[in-house]
Amino acid sequence: MQSIRNNAKYFTHLVGNQVKFTVPPCYPLWTEVTEEQPAWLRSIIDSYFDLQDDRSSDEYQIVCAAVDCLAVDRYRDYKLKAHNHLKAHGPNRPYDKLSTKDWQKCIDFFNGPAFVERSVKNKANRDKAKYFSVQGSKNFFAMRSDEWDPEIQKWPGVIESF
């Protein structure tokens, strides 16, 4: 067994490559990927973690959830890169070793009404924001208001908020 601690960046790279080479980026969400496609996920868990073959244990479920989260992130990044490639190079040049069949699925997905409608809504929402935020669902001012100190009746400074 290899230690994940010592090889964390290689493990992340491995999961990213497996996502890239086994799942085409034409599903709206990772949860819609069929069960057969992420079968490699279980084999990775079995080969890199020593969990005494007890798939019902809490430990195994935690590791599965963590690897699945990693796969979700890698799939989202892969889908974004494929979409940017389509916008930059057009439909005639498949993205990064995708088969013609999978590339056509991606084109249909990215040009489909659901994806286009969602893109337009998201762009409109980003344009409404006065301040750009990369902190997740809360903007800077919402985060700062959570930091109100009732004991001293004072807001944190701008520097402390960052």
PDB file of C-alpha atoms in Angstrom:
ATOM      1  CA  MET A   1       0.000   0.000   0.000  1.00  0.00           C
ATOM      2  CA  GLN A   2       1.218   3.471  -0.838  1.00  0.00           C
ATOM      3  CA  SER A   3       0.716   6.262   1.635  1.00  0.00           C
ATOM      4  CA  ILE A   4      -1.657   8.935   0.377  1.00  0.00           C
ATOM      5  CA  ARG A   5      -0.096  11.450   2.748  1.00  0.00           C
ATOM      6  CA  ASN A   6       3.252  11.264   0.959  1.00  0.00           C
ATOM      7  CA  ASN A   7       1.715  11.087  -2.512  1.00  0.00           C
ATOM      8  CA  ALA A   8      -1.274  13.421  -2.218  1.00  0.00           C
ATOM      9  CA  LYS A   9      -0.504  15.438  -5.344  1.00  0.00           C
ATOM     10  CA  TYR A  10      -0.007  12.243  -7.348  1.00  0.00           C
ATOM     11  CA  PHE A  11      -3.275  10.841  -6.035  1.00  0.00           C
ATOM     12  CA  THR A  12      -5.127  14.011  -7.032  1.00  0.00           C
ATOM     13  CA  HIS A  13      -3.512  13.810 -10.459  1.00  0.00           C
ATOM     14  CA  LEU A  14      -4.524  10.139 -10.751  1.00  0.00           C
ATOM     15  CA  VAL A  15      -8.167  10.878  -9.925  1.00  0.00           C
ATOM     16  CA  GLY A  16      -8.152  13.796 -12.384  1.00  0.00           C
ATOM     17  CA  ASN A  17      -6.763  11.610 -15.159  1.00  0.00           C
ATOM     18  CA  GLN A  18      -9.266   8.857 -14.467  1.00  0.00           C
ATOM     19  CA  VAL A  19     -12.124  11.360 -14.645  1.00  0.00           C
ATOM     20  CA  LYS A  20     -10.722  12.798 -17.855  1.00  0.00           C
ATOM     21  CA  PHE A  21     -10.202   9.456 -19.592  1.00  0.00           C
ATOM     22  CA  THR A  22     -13.332   7.620 -18.453  1.00  0.00           C
ATOM     23  CA  VAL A  23     -16.123  10.219 -18.323  1.00  0.00           C
ATOM     24  CA  PRO A  24     -16.915  12.563 -21.227  1.00  0.00           C
ATOM     25  CA  PRO A  25     -17.693  16.135 -20.096  1.00  0.00           C
ATOM     26  CA  CYS A  26     -21.270  16.054 -21.368  1.00  0.00           C
ATOM     27  CA  TYR A  27     -23.204  15.572 -18.120  1.00  0.00           C
ATOM     28  CA  PRO A  28     -24.614  18.594 -16.290  1.00  0.00           C
ATOM     29  CA  LEU A  29     -23.528  17.257 -12.887  1.00  0.00           C
ATOM     30  CA  TRP A  30     -21.274  14.514 -11.556  1.00  0.00           C
ATOM     31  CA  THR A  31     -24.327  12.915  -9.914  1.00  0.00           C
ATOM     32  CA  GLU A  32     -25.744  12.201 -13.374  1.00  0.00           C
ATOM     33  CA  VAL A  33     -22.738  10.107 -14.393  1.00  0.00           C
ATOM     34  CA  THR A  34     -23.854   6.473 -14.542  1.00  0.00           C
ATOM     35  CA  GLU A  35     -22.691   3.990 -11.913  1.00  0.00           C
ATOM     36  CA  GLU A  36     -20.645   1.932 -14.394  1.00  0.00           C
ATOM     37  CA  GLN A  37     -18.395   4.823 -15.387  1.00  0.00           C
ATOM     38  CA  PRO A  38     -16.974   5.692 -11.958  1.00  0.00           C
ATOM     39  CA  ALA A  39     -16.288   2.015 -11.163  1.00  0.00           C
ATOM     40  CA  TRP A  40     -12.589   2.950 -11.271  1.00  0.00           C
ATOM     41  CA  LEU A  41     -13.244   5.028  -8.145  1.00  0.00           C
ATOM     42  CA  ARG A  42     -13.747   1.945  -5.989  1.00  0.00           C
ATOM     43  CA  SER A  43     -10.657   0.259  -7.417  1.00  0.00           C
ATOM     44  CA  ILE A  44      -8.580   3.354  -6.599  1.00  0.00           C
ATOM     45  CA  ILE A  45      -9.895   3.360  -3.048  1.00  0.00           C
ATOM     46  CA  ASP A  46      -9.151  -0.345  -2.680  1.00  0.00           C
ATOM     47  CA  SER A  47      -5.603  -0.015  -4.009  1.00  0.00           C
ATOM     48  CA  TYR A  48      -4.568   3.111  -2.102  1.00  0.00           C
ATOM     49  CA  PHE A  49      -6.317   2.662   1.242  1.00  0.00           C
ATOM     50  CA  ASP A  50      -6.024  -0.284   3.615  1.00  0.00           C
ATOM     51  CA  LEU A  51      -9.566  -0.560   4.928  1.00  0.00           C
ATOM     52  CA  GLN A  52      -9.727  -4.297   5.708  1.00  0.00           C
ATOM     53  CA  ASP A  53     -12.242  -4.954   2.903  1.00  0.00           C
ATOM     54  CA  ASP A  54     -15.126  -3.713   5.047  1.00  0.00           C
ATOM     55  CA  ARG A  55     -17.155  -1.586   2.649  1.00  0.00           C
ATOM     56  CA  SER A  56     -19.839  -0.938   5.238  1.00  0.00           C
ATOM     57  CA  SER A  57     -17.482   0.722   7.738  1.00  0.00           C
ATOM     58  CA  ASP A  58     -17.669   4.428   8.492  1.00  0.00           C
ATOM     59  CA  GLU A  59     -14.021   4.779   7.528  1.00  0.00           C
ATOM     60  CA  TYR A  60     -14.680   3.384   4.053  1.00  0.00           C
ATOM     61  CA  GLN A  61     -17.691   5.657   3.558  1.00  0.00           C
ATOM     62  CA  ILE A  62     -15.649   8.730   4.565  1.00  0.00           C
ATOM     63  CA  VAL A  63     -12.862   7.833   2.139  1.00  0.00           C
ATOM     64  CA  CYS A  64     -15.402   7.195  -0.649  1.00  0.00           C
ATOM     65  CA  ALA A  65     -17.029  10.577   0.003  1.00  0.00           C
ATOM     66  CA  ALA A  66     -13.654  12.359  -0.022  1.00  0.00           C
ATOM     67  CA  VAL A  67     -12.557  10.719  -3.282  1.00  0.00           C
ATOM     68  CA  ASP A  68     -15.959  11.465  -4.786  1.00  0.00           C
ATOM     69  CA  CYS A  69     -15.574  15.163  -3.823  1.00  0.00           C
ATOM     70  CA  LEU A  70     -12.199  15.169  -5.525  1.00  0.00           C
ATOM     71  CA  ALA A  71     -13.750  13.592  -8.629  1.00  0.00           C
ATOM     72  CA  VAL A  72     -16.527  16.224  -8.613  1.00  0.00           C
ATOM     73  CA  ASP A  73     -13.938  19.032  -8.609  1.00  0.00           C
ATOM     74  CA  ARG A  74     -11.894  17.426 -11.365  1.00  0.00           C
ATOM     75  CA  TYR A  75     -15.000  16.772 -13.479  1.00  0.00           C
ATOM     76  CA  ARG A  76     -16.168  20.381 -13.130  1.00  0.00           C
ATOM     77  CA  ASP A  77     -12.718  21.656 -14.171  1.00  0.00           C
ATOM     78  CA  TYR A  78     -12.589  19.221 -17.089  1.00  0.00           C
ATOM     79  CA  LYS A  79     -16.035  20.302 -18.288  1.00  0.00           C
ATOM     80  CA  LEU A  80     -15.037  23.977 -18.079  1.00  0.00           C
ATOM     81  CA  LYS A  81     -11.866  23.360 -20.087  1.00  0.00           C
ATOM     82  CA  ALA A  82     -13.803  21.411 -22.724  1.00  0.00           C
ATOM     83  CA  HIS A  83     -16.350  24.223 -23.010  1.00  0.00           C
ATOM     84  CA  ASN A  84     -13.623  26.859 -23.317  1.00  0.00           C
ATOM     85  CA  HIS A  85     -11.929  24.703 -25.977  1.00  0.00           C
ATOM     86  CA  LEU A  86     -15.195  24.523 -27.938  1.00  0.00           C
ATOM     87  CA  LYS A  87     -15.607  28.308 -27.770  1.00  0.00           C
ATOM     88  CA  ALA A  88     -11.990  28.912 -28.825  1.00  0.00           C
ATOM     89  CA  HIS A  89     -11.535  26.261 -31.531  1.00  0.00           C
ATOM     90  CA  GLY A  90     -15.016  25.402 -32.707  1.00  0.00           C
ATOM     91  CA  PRO A  91     -16.630  21.987 -33.111  1.00  0.00           C
ATOM     92  CA  ASN A  92     -14.209  20.589 -35.698  1.00  0.00           C
ATOM     93  CA  ARG A  93     -11.291  20.103 -33.305  1.00  0.00           C
ATOM     94  CA  PRO A  94     -12.089  17.605 -30.497  1.00  0.00           C
ATOM     95  CA  TYR A  95     -10.847  18.391 -27.033  1.00  0.00           C
ATOM     96  CA  ASP A  96      -7.918  16.440 -25.591  1.00  0.00           C
ATOM     97  CA  LYS A  97      -8.220  12.892 -26.931  1.00  0.00           C
ATOM     98  CA  LEU A  98     -12.009  12.725 -26.780  1.00  0.00           C
ATOM     99  CA  SER A  99     -13.508  10.292 -29.255  1.00  0.00           C
ATOM    100  CA  THR A 100     -15.604  11.754 -32.051  1.00  0.00           C
ATOM    101  CA  LYS A 101     -18.732  10.278 -30.467  1.00  0.00           C
ATOM    102  CA  ASP A 102     -17.987  11.798 -27.038  1.00  0.00           C
ATOM    103  CA  TRP A 103     -17.013  15.146 -28.580  1.00  0.00           C
ATOM    104  CA  GLN A 104     -20.331  15.233 -30.445  1.00  0.00           C
ATOM    105  CA  LYS A 105     -22.154  14.550 -27.154  1.00  0.00           C
ATOM    106  CA  CYS A 106     -20.255  17.475 -25.618  1.00  0.00           C
ATOM    107  CA  ILE A 107     -21.147  19.787 -28.493  1.00  0.00           C
ATOM    108  CA  ASP A 108     -24.814  18.806 -28.193  1.00  0.00           C
ATOM    109  CA  PHE A 109     -24.672  19.331 -24.419  1.00  0.00           C
ATOM    110  CA  PHE A 110     -22.933  22.737 -24.586  1.00  0.00           C
ATOM    111  CA  ASN A 111     -25.267  23.961 -27.354  1.00  0.00           C
ATOM    112  CA  GLY A 112     -28.393  22.496 -25.750  1.00  0.00           C
ATOM    113  CA  PRO A 113     -31.134  24.815 -24.505  1.00  0.00           C
ATOM    114  CA  ALA A 114     -30.718  23.880 -20.827  1.00  0.00           C
ATOM    115  CA  PHE A 115     -26.977  24.652 -20.789  1.00  0.00           C
ATOM    116  CA  VAL A 116     -27.378  27.876 -22.788  1.00  0.00           C
ATOM    117  CA  GLU A 117     -30.234  29.081 -20.555  1.00  0.00           C
ATOM    118  CA  ARG A 118     -28.227  28.346 -17.415  1.00  0.00           C
ATOM    119  CA  SER A 119     -25.201  30.145 -18.880  1.00  0.00           C
ATOM    120  CA  VAL A 120     -27.240  33.233 -19.715  1.00  0.00           C
ATOM    121  CA  LYS A 121     -28.774  33.327 -16.212  1.00  0.00           C
ATOM    122  CA  ASN A 122     -25.401  32.899 -14.517  1.00  0.00           C
ATOM    123  CA  LYS A 123     -23.830  35.627 -16.656  1.00  0.00           C
ATOM    124  CA  ALA A 124     -26.710  37.998 -15.842  1.00  0.00           C
ATOM    125  CA  ASN A 125     -26.306  37.277 -12.127  1.00  0.00           C
ATOM    126  CA  ARG A 126     -22.554  37.914 -12.288  1.00  0.00           C
ATOM    127  CA  ASP A 127     -23.183  41.196 -14.115  1.00  0.00           C
ATOM    128  CA  LYS A 128     -25.558  42.338 -11.348  1.00  0.00           C
ATOM    129  CA  ALA A 129     -22.879  42.031  -8.669  1.00  0.00           C
ATOM    130  CA  LYS A 130     -21.215  45.324  -7.808  1.00  0.00           C
ATOM    131  CA  TYR A 131     -18.245  43.579  -6.288  1.00  0.00           C
ATOM    132  CA  PHE A 132     -16.578  40.440  -7.533  1.00  0.00           C
ATOM    133  CA  SER A 133     -16.357  37.679  -4.953  1.00  0.00           C
ATOM    134  CA  VAL A 134     -14.514  34.374  -4.940  1.00  0.00           C
ATOM    135  CA  GLN A 135     -15.428  33.361  -1.393  1.00  0.00           C
ATOM    136  CA  GLY A 136     -18.376  31.185  -2.336  1.00  0.00           C
ATOM    137  CA  SER A 137     -21.994  32.100  -1.795  1.00  0.00           C
ATOM    138  CA  LYS A 138     -21.303  35.153   0.409  1.00  0.00           C
ATOM    139  CA  ASN A 139     -19.907  38.395  -0.899  1.00  0.00           C
ATOM    140  CA  PHE A 140     -17.395  40.500   1.007  1.00  0.00           C
ATOM    141  CA  PHE A 141     -20.016  42.606   2.788  1.00  0.00           C
ATOM    142  CA  ALA A 142     -22.064  39.613   3.940  1.00  0.00           C
ATOM    143  CA  MET A 143     -18.914  38.006   5.328  1.00  0.00           C
ATOM    144  CA  ARG A 144     -17.944  41.239   7.064  1.00  0.00           C
ATOM    145  CA  SER A 145     -21.381  41.623   8.664  1.00  0.00           C
ATOM    146  CA  ASP A 146     -20.983  38.152  10.199  1.00  0.00           C
ATOM    147  CA  GLU A 147     -17.838  39.406  11.922  1.00  0.00           C
ATOM    148  CA  TRP A 148     -19.608  42.097  13.982  1.00  0.00           C
ATOM    149  CA  ASP A 149     -18.234  41.981  17.521  1.00  0.00           C
ATOM    150  CA  PRO A 150     -21.129  42.602  19.957  1.00  0.00           C
ATOM    151  CA  GLU A 151     -18.831  42.949  22.994  1.00  0.00           C
ATOM    152  CA  ILE A 152     -16.968  45.972  21.687  1.00  0.00           C
ATOM    153  CA  GLN A 153     -19.741  47.099  19.316  1.00  0.00           C
ATOM    154  CA  LYS A 154     -17.339  47.360  16.426  1.00  0.00           C
ATOM    155  CA  TRP A 155     -16.942  46.086  12.891  1.00  0.00           C
ATOM    156  CA  PRO A 156     -13.658  44.459  11.975  1.00  0.00           C
ATOM    157  CA  GLY A 157     -11.317  46.519   9.876  1.00  0.00           C
ATOM    158  CA  VAL A 158     -11.011  45.923   6.164  1.00  0.00           C
ATOM    159  CA  ILE A 159      -7.556  44.429   6.659  1.00  0.00           C
ATOM    160  CA  GLU A 160      -8.809  41.921   9.254  1.00  0.00           C
ATOM    161  CA  SER A 161     -11.630  40.900   6.942  1.00  0.00           C
ATOM    162  CA  PHE A 162      -9.171  39.726   4.344  1.00  0.00           C
TER     163      PHE A 162
END
